[in-house]
Short mmCIF file of the C-alpha atoms (twelve columns), coordinates in Angstrom:
data_MODEL
# 
_entry.id   MODEL 
# 
loop_
_atom_site.group_PDB 
_atom_site.id 
_atom_site.type_symbol 
_atom_site.label_atom_id 
_atom_site.label_alt_id 
_atom_site.label_comp_id 
_atom_site.label_asym_id 
_atom_site.label_seq_id 
_atom_site.Cartn_x 
_atom_site.Cartn_y 
_atom_site.Cartn_z 
_atom_site.pdbx_PDB_model_num 
ATOM 1   C CA . UNK A 1   48.096 47.401 30.235 1 
ATOM 2   C CA . UNK A 2   50.530 49.810 29.327 1 
ATOM 3   C CA . UNK A 3   48.587 50.828 26.137 1 
ATOM 4   C CA . UNK A 4   45.715 51.803 28.375 1 
ATOM 5   C CA . UNK A 5   47.386 54.500 30.516 1 
ATOM 6   C CA . UNK A 6   46.715 58.413 29.938 1 
ATOM 7   C CA . UNK A 7   49.373 60.759 28.187 1 
ATOM 8   C CA . UNK A 8   49.857 62.240 31.774 1 
ATOM 9   C CA . UNK A 9   50.478 58.838 33.335 1 
ATOM 10  C CA . UNK A 10  53.156 57.779 30.748 1 
ATOM 11  C CA . UNK A 11  54.929 61.192 30.936 1 
ATOM 12  C CA . UNK A 12  55.313 60.986 34.609 1 
ATOM 13  C CA . UNK A 13  56.823 57.491 34.247 1 
ATOM 14  C CA . UNK A 14  59.138 58.364 31.260 1 
ATOM 15  C CA . UNK A 15  60.501 61.407 33.240 1 
ATOM 16  C CA . UNK A 16  61.074 59.097 36.289 1 
ATOM 17  C CA . UNK A 17  62.790 56.463 34.043 1 
ATOM 18  C CA . UNK A 18  64.963 59.041 32.120 1 
ATOM 19  C CA . UNK A 19  66.664 60.456 35.079 1 
ATOM 20  C CA . UNK A 20  67.428 56.966 36.544 1 
ATOM 21  C CA . UNK A 21  69.081 56.312 32.715 1 
ATOM 22  C CA . UNK A 22  71.071 59.297 32.954 1 
ATOM 23  C CA . UNK A 23  72.490 58.385 36.531 1 
ATOM 24  C CA . UNK A 24  73.141 54.793 35.264 1 
ATOM 25  C CA . UNK A 25  74.865 56.130 32.052 1 
ATOM 26  C CA . UNK A 26  77.188 58.411 33.619 1 
ATOM 27  C CA . UNK A 27  79.748 55.530 34.126 1 
ATOM 28  C CA . UNK A 28  78.032 53.389 31.394 1 
ATOM 29  C CA . UNK A 29  79.848 52.174 27.859 1 
ATOM 30  C CA . UNK A 30  76.069 53.004 26.472 1 
ATOM 31  C CA . UNK A 31  77.345 56.609 26.237 1 
ATOM 32  C CA . UNK A 32  80.369 55.309 24.069 1 
ATOM 33  C CA . UNK A 33  78.656 52.324 22.148 1 
ATOM 34  C CA . UNK A 34  74.967 54.051 21.918 1 
ATOM 35  C CA . UNK A 35  71.827 51.733 21.521 1 
ATOM 36  C CA . UNK A 36  69.511 51.344 18.664 1 
ATOM 37  C CA . UNK A 37  66.249 53.050 19.285 1 
ATOM 38  C CA . UNK A 38  62.823 51.944 18.048 1 
ATOM 39  C CA . UNK A 39  60.164 53.515 15.689 1 
ATOM 40  C CA . UNK A 40  56.499 53.375 14.994 1 
ATOM 41  C CA . UNK A 41  55.343 52.873 11.456 1 
ATOM 42  C CA . UNK A 42  52.185 52.936 9.408  1 
ATOM 43  C CA . UNK A 43  51.531 49.842 7.520  1 
ATOM 44  C CA . UNK A 44  50.959 50.551 3.856  1 
ATOM 45  C CA . UNK A 45  47.765 48.530 3.428  1 
ATOM 46  C CA . UNK A 46  45.497 49.630 6.051  1 
ATOM 47  C CA . UNK A 47  47.409 52.657 7.819  1 
ATOM 48  C CA . UNK A 48  47.377 51.234 11.265 1 
ATOM 49  C CA . UNK A 49  50.378 51.942 13.484 1 
ATOM 50  C CA . UNK A 50  52.850 49.369 14.828 1 
ATOM 51  C CA . UNK A 51  56.100 49.264 16.861 1 
ATOM 52  C CA . UNK A 52  59.359 48.432 15.378 1 
ATOM 53  C CA . UNK A 53  62.118 48.144 18.008 1 
ATOM 54  C CA . UNK A 54  64.986 45.529 18.701 1 
ATOM 55  C CA . UNK A 55  65.125 43.722 22.152 1 
ATOM 56  C CA . UNK A 56  67.820 41.270 23.180 1 
ATOM 57  C CA . UNK A 57  69.332 41.500 19.606 1 
ATOM 58  C CA . UNK A 58  66.243 40.692 17.702 1 
ATOM 59  C CA . UNK A 59  64.086 42.767 15.966 1 
ATOM 60  C CA . UNK A 60  60.298 43.307 16.951 1 
ATOM 61  C CA . UNK A 61  57.302 44.198 15.519 1 
ATOM 62  C CA . UNK A 62  53.947 44.655 17.146 1 
ATOM 63  C CA . UNK A 63  50.952 45.537 15.447 1 
ATOM 64  C CA . UNK A 64  48.012 48.112 17.157 1 
ATOM 65  C CA . UNK A 65  44.764 48.973 15.977 1 
ATOM 66  C CA . UNK A 66  45.579 52.699 16.134 1 
ATOM 67  C CA . UNK A 67  44.900 54.761 13.037 1 
ATOM 68  C CA . UNK A 68  47.901 57.159 11.591 1 
ATOM 69  C CA . UNK A 69  46.724 60.633 13.197 1 
ATOM 70  C CA . UNK A 70  48.277 63.241 15.573 1 
ATOM 71  C CA . UNK A 71  46.711 62.148 18.750 1 
ATOM 72  C CA . UNK A 72  47.830 58.394 18.298 1 
ATOM 73  C CA . UNK A 73  51.161 59.379 17.181 1 
ATOM 74  C CA . UNK A 74  51.807 61.296 20.379 1 
ATOM 75  C CA . UNK A 75  50.401 58.433 22.238 1 
ATOM 76  C CA . UNK A 76  52.622 55.683 20.875 1 
ATOM 77  C CA . UNK A 77  55.941 57.610 20.773 1 
ATOM 78  C CA . UNK A 78  55.604 58.256 24.474 1 
ATOM 79  C CA . UNK A 79  54.847 54.257 24.670 1 
ATOM 80  C CA . UNK A 80  57.897 53.563 22.850 1 
ATOM 81  C CA . UNK A 81  60.178 55.858 24.948 1 
ATOM 82  C CA . UNK A 82  58.602 54.262 27.949 1 
ATOM 83  C CA . UNK A 83  59.714 50.540 26.425 1 
ATOM 84  C CA . UNK A 84  63.125 52.199 25.424 1 
ATOM 85  C CA . UNK A 85  63.779 53.175 29.014 1 
ATOM 86  C CA . UNK A 86  62.849 49.810 30.372 1 
ATOM 87  C CA . UNK A 87  65.144 48.036 28.114 1 
ATOM 88  C CA . UNK A 88  67.851 50.237 28.968 1 
ATOM 89  C CA . UNK A 89  67.397 49.833 32.810 1 
ATOM 90  C CA . UNK A 90  66.858 46.020 32.214 1 
ATOM 91  C CA . UNK A 91  63.404 46.059 33.469 1 
ATOM 92  C CA . UNK A 92  61.519 45.648 30.114 1 
ATOM 93  C CA . UNK A 93  58.954 42.901 30.200 1 
ATOM 94  C CA . UNK A 94  57.594 41.918 27.044 1 
ATOM 95  C CA . UNK A 95  54.301 40.327 28.050 1 
ATOM 96  C CA . UNK A 96  53.388 43.414 30.237 1 
ATOM 97  C CA . UNK A 97  53.010 45.312 27.105 1 
ATOM 98  C CA . UNK A 98  52.082 42.801 24.350 1 
ATOM 99  C CA . UNK A 99  50.397 39.774 26.420 1 
ATOM 100 C CA . UNK A 100 48.965 38.356 23.408 1 
ATOM 101 C CA . UNK A 101 51.971 38.284 21.449 1 
ATOM 102 C CA . UNK A 102 53.531 34.880 20.090 1 
ATOM 103 C CA . UNK A 103 56.834 36.725 20.933 1 
ATOM 104 C CA . UNK A 104 56.089 37.200 24.664 1 
ATOM 105 C CA . UNK A 105 56.979 33.496 25.279 1 
ATOM 106 C CA . UNK A 106 60.585 33.938 23.520 1 
ATOM 107 C CA . UNK A 107 61.332 36.798 25.862 1 
ATOM 108 C CA . UNK A 108 61.646 35.595 29.690 1 
ATOM 109 C CA . UNK A 109 62.950 38.334 32.016 1 
ATOM 110 C CA . UNK A 110 65.972 36.966 34.039 1 
ATOM 111 C CA . UNK A 111 63.679 37.130 37.225 1 
ATOM 112 C CA . UNK A 112 61.431 34.572 35.594 1 
ATOM 113 C CA . UNK A 113 64.063 32.405 33.791 1 
ATOM 114 C CA . UNK A 114 65.097 30.762 36.775 1 
ATOM 115 C CA . UNK A 115 62.059 31.213 39.419 1 
ATOM 116 C CA . UNK A 116 62.808 30.127 42.791 1 
ATOM 117 C CA . UNK A 117 60.428 27.622 43.707 1 
ATOM 118 C CA . UNK A 118 61.110 27.930 47.601 1 
ATOM 119 C CA . UNK A 119 58.850 26.093 49.712 1 
ATOM 120 C CA . UNK A 120 55.625 26.440 47.160 1 
ATOM 121 C CA . UNK A 121 54.023 23.101 46.444 1 
ATOM 122 C CA . UNK A 122 52.940 21.528 43.209 1 
ATOM 123 C CA . UNK A 123 49.758 23.263 41.591 1 
ATOM 124 C CA . UNK A 124 47.966 19.835 41.865 1 
ATOM 125 C CA . UNK A 125 48.726 19.520 45.200 1 
ATOM 126 C CA . UNK A 126 47.864 22.839 46.157 1 
ATOM 127 C CA . UNK A 127 44.818 22.788 44.197 1 
ATOM 128 C CA . UNK A 128 43.877 19.807 46.308 1 
ATOM 129 C CA . UNK A 129 44.386 21.754 49.479 1 
ATOM 130 C CA . UNK A 130 42.307 24.669 48.207 1 
ATOM 131 C CA . UNK A 131 39.434 22.318 46.951 1 
ATOM 132 C CA . UNK A 132 39.163 20.888 50.428 1 
ATOM 133 C CA . UNK A 133 39.356 24.425 52.093 1 
ATOM 134 C CA . UNK A 134 36.791 25.781 50.002 1 
ATOM 135 C CA . UNK A 135 34.309 22.662 50.023 1 
ATOM 136 C CA . UNK A 136 32.526 23.923 53.092 1 
ATOM 137 C CA . UNK A 137 31.431 26.947 51.226 1 
ATOM 138 C CA . UNK A 138 30.131 25.594 48.154 1 
ATOM 139 C CA . UNK A 139 27.353 23.393 47.138 1 
ATOM 140 C CA . UNK A 140 27.924 20.018 46.287 1 
ATOM 141 C CA . UNK A 141 27.066 20.567 42.527 1 
ATOM 142 C CA . UNK A 142 29.602 23.437 42.509 1 
ATOM 143 C CA . UNK A 143 32.463 21.352 44.084 1 
ATOM 144 C CA . UNK A 144 31.987 18.630 41.765 1 
ATOM 145 C CA . UNK A 145 32.031 21.385 38.706 1 
ATOM 146 C CA . UNK A 146 35.136 22.504 40.299 1 
ATOM 147 C CA . UNK A 147 36.972 19.323 40.470 1 
ATOM 148 C CA . UNK A 148 35.897 18.474 37.064 1 
ATOM 149 C CA . UNK A 149 37.611 21.694 35.638 1 
ATOM 150 C CA . UNK A 150 40.822 20.902 37.629 1 
ATOM 151 C CA . UNK A 151 40.834 17.376 36.277 1 
ATOM 152 C CA . UNK A 152 39.874 17.890 32.772 1 
ATOM 153 C CA . UNK A 153 42.136 21.217 32.075 1 
ATOM 154 C CA . UNK A 154 44.097 22.683 34.779 1 
ATOM 155 C CA . UNK A 155 45.752 19.827 36.322 1 
ATOM 156 C CA . UNK A 156 46.710 18.626 32.546 1 
ATOM 157 C CA . UNK A 157 48.428 22.249 31.819 1 
ATOM 158 C CA . UNK A 158 49.696 22.963 35.600 1 
ATOM 159 C CA . UNK A 159 49.525 20.267 38.051 1 
ATOM 160 C CA . UNK A 160 53.286 18.983 37.987 1 
ATOM 161 C CA . UNK A 161 54.820 22.815 38.043 1 
ATOM 162 C CA . UNK A 162 55.730 24.549 41.294 1 
ATOM 163 C CA . UNK A 163 52.952 27.125 42.100 1 
ATOM 164 C CA . UNK A 164 55.901 29.970 41.927 1 
ATOM 165 C CA . UNK A 165 56.811 29.043 38.689 1 
ATOM 166 C CA . UNK A 166 53.722 29.677 36.972 1 
ATOM 167 C CA . UNK A 167 53.887 32.949 35.160 1 
ATOM 168 C CA . UNK A 168 51.229 35.624 33.375 1 
ATOM 169 C CA . UNK A 169 52.474 34.443 29.868 1 
ATOM 170 C CA . UNK A 170 51.887 30.680 31.070 1 
ATOM 171 C CA . UNK A 171 47.934 31.655 31.958 1 
ATOM 172 C CA . UNK A 172 47.830 33.725 28.721 1 
ATOM 173 C CA . UNK A 173 49.194 30.884 26.494 1 
ATOM 174 C CA . UNK A 174 46.757 28.417 28.103 1 
ATOM 175 C CA . UNK A 175 43.893 30.429 27.722 1 
ATOM 176 C CA . UNK A 176 44.812 30.837 23.768 1 
ATOM 177 C CA . UNK A 177 44.926 27.032 23.710 1 
ATOM 178 C CA . UNK A 178 41.494 26.606 24.977 1 
ATOM 179 C CA . UNK A 179 40.016 28.637 22.009 1 
ATOM 180 C CA . UNK A 180 41.208 25.609 19.944 1 
ATOM 181 C CA . UNK A 181 39.640 23.075 22.343 1 
ATOM 182 C CA . UNK A 182 36.518 21.388 20.046 1 
ATOM 183 C CA . UNK A 183 33.171 21.124 21.597 1 
ATOM 184 C CA . UNK A 184 29.580 20.522 20.411 1 
ATOM 185 C CA . UNK A 185 28.932 20.487 16.655 1 
ATOM 186 C CA . UNK A 186 32.879 21.076 16.111 1 
ATOM 187 C CA . UNK A 187 32.750 24.384 17.688 1 
ATOM 188 C CA . UNK A 188 35.315 25.858 19.917 1 
ATOM 189 C CA . UNK A 189 34.727 26.605 23.657 1 
ATOM 190 C CA . UNK A 190 32.642 29.971 24.261 1 
ATOM 191 C CA . UNK A 191 34.051 33.174 26.159 1 
ATOM 192 C CA . UNK A 192 31.730 32.204 28.761 1 
ATOM 193 C CA . UNK A 193 33.175 28.617 29.397 1 
ATOM 194 C CA . UNK A 194 36.991 29.937 28.878 1 
ATOM 195 C CA . UNK A 195 36.105 32.344 31.657 1 
ATOM 196 C CA . UNK A 196 34.718 29.800 33.874 1 
ATOM 197 C CA . UNK A 197 37.744 27.134 33.545 1 
ATOM 198 C CA . UNK A 198 40.079 30.055 33.976 1 
ATOM 199 C CA . UNK A 199 38.361 31.346 37.231 1 
ATOM 200 C CA . UNK A 200 39.902 28.734 39.677 1 
ATOM 201 C CA . UNK A 201 43.126 30.147 39.051 1 
ATOM 202 C CA . UNK A 202 42.267 32.942 41.188 1 
ATOM 203 C CA . UNK A 203 43.115 30.545 43.904 1 
ATOM 204 C CA . UNK A 204 46.850 31.356 43.356 1 
ATOM 205 C CA . UNK A 205 45.993 34.538 45.233 1 
ATOM 206 C CA . UNK A 206 45.181 32.375 48.211 1 
ATOM 207 C CA . UNK A 207 48.703 31.030 47.706 1 
ATOM 208 C CA . UNK A 208 50.038 34.274 49.219 1 
ATOM 209 C CA . UNK A 209 50.869 32.285 52.331 1 
ATOM 210 C CA . UNK A 210 53.933 31.117 50.354 1 
ATOM 211 C CA . UNK A 211 54.880 34.784 49.809 1 
ATOM 212 C CA . UNK A 212 54.962 35.263 46.257 1 
ATOM 213 C CA . UNK A 213 52.935 37.343 43.792 1 
ATOM 214 C CA . UNK A 214 50.187 35.680 41.998 1 
ATOM 215 C CA . UNK A 215 50.710 35.707 38.082 1 
ATOM 216 C CA . UNK A 216 46.888 36.154 37.720 1 
ATOM 217 C CA . UNK A 217 46.884 40.005 38.671 1 
ATOM 218 C CA . UNK A 218 45.255 42.153 35.938 1 
ATOM 219 C CA . UNK A 219 44.275 39.128 33.383 1 
ATOM 220 C CA . UNK A 220 40.871 40.653 32.546 1 
ATOM 221 C CA . UNK A 221 38.061 38.057 31.640 1 
ATOM 222 C CA . UNK A 222 37.327 37.675 27.866 1 
ATOM 223 C CA . UNK A 223 34.326 39.536 26.578 1 
ATOM 224 C CA . UNK A 224 31.261 37.840 26.234 1 
ATOM 225 C CA . UNK A 225 28.985 38.628 23.101 1 
ATOM 226 C CA . UNK A 226 25.642 39.746 23.582 1 
ATOM 227 C CA . UNK A 227 22.968 37.352 23.290 1 
ATOM 228 C CA . UNK A 228 20.623 37.771 20.410 1 
ATOM 229 C CA . UNK A 229 17.174 37.946 21.939 1 
ATOM 230 C CA . UNK A 230 14.320 37.235 19.967 1 
ATOM 231 C CA . UNK A 231 11.120 37.845 21.704 1 
ATOM 232 C CA . UNK A 232 7.909  36.270 20.534 1 
ATOM 233 C CA . UNK A 233 5.788  38.911 18.422 1 
ATOM 234 C CA . UNK A 234 2.177  39.926 19.824 1 
ATOM 235 C CA . UNK A 235 0.549  37.482 17.054 1 
ATOM 236 C CA . UNK A 236 2.937  34.563 18.329 1 
ATOM 237 C CA . UNK A 237 2.080  35.192 21.837 1 
ATOM 238 C CA . UNK A 238 -1.653 35.292 20.844 1 
ATOM 239 C CA . UNK A 239 -0.887 31.992 18.839 1 
ATOM 240 C CA . UNK A 240 0.724  30.415 21.894 1 
ATOM 241 C CA . UNK A 241 -2.502 31.365 24.286 1 
ATOM 242 C CA . UNK A 242 -4.955 29.958 22.011 1 
ATOM 243 C CA . UNK A 243 -3.202 26.683 21.513 1 
ATOM 244 C CA . UNK A 244 -1.736 25.854 24.915 1 
ATOM 245 C CA . UNK A 245 -3.388 23.111 27.193 1 
ATOM 246 C CA . UNK A 246 -5.733 24.862 29.725 1 
ATOM 247 C CA . UNK A 247 -3.617 23.760 32.707 1 
ATOM 248 C CA . UNK A 248 -0.566 26.084 31.643 1 
ATOM 249 C CA . UNK A 249 -2.779 29.132 31.928 1 
ATOM 250 C CA . UNK A 250 -2.895 29.044 35.383 1 
# 
């Protein structure tokens, strides 16, 4: 994610894009008309920074978790410069910077708007082929689990779509929807379970036989909360040993 780049990496990218922009602007009407620059602003209620810029004629505001201080100001200004540079070059991808934003689905890059399916199969057909190829490497129990995951979750979401038409935004939206799936005791699916459901999507990496870039690249697994371990106290251990059946002591 762009927010994770170091200041030096951002500076290098910005310098390159600015040189490219200057070359393109030599004969561009942008020199005459100008273009609206964005800004970073701090919320009045909590002081957190947010981006405020325009893209495709719409105002976009994206919240960050960074506090209002000199270091964060410098970093976010460089990120904003990079965003503006990519918008000018026509290479800006909203989901690359803000993958969890509801706005990401509204802004599809021209390359993705009408993706070329080429000879790529439907997701459900490729899944069937992939499962057959992998079965020899798996235990029956794991194979059955994978089949269940495809049948219950993945095929209903992606089954009738060509493999090359599935985007990173699609996968992120699907992951978000899993958080709303009811589970035991009216609770939702755990981060661990969601990660397991998404794991088979890595099979798209095996689809490079169809010569396209997998959308699963750089999608990180959800963080799994630490288990609250509460071991027996010494008194509880003594009580167990004193009351357990003798055959359990061996």
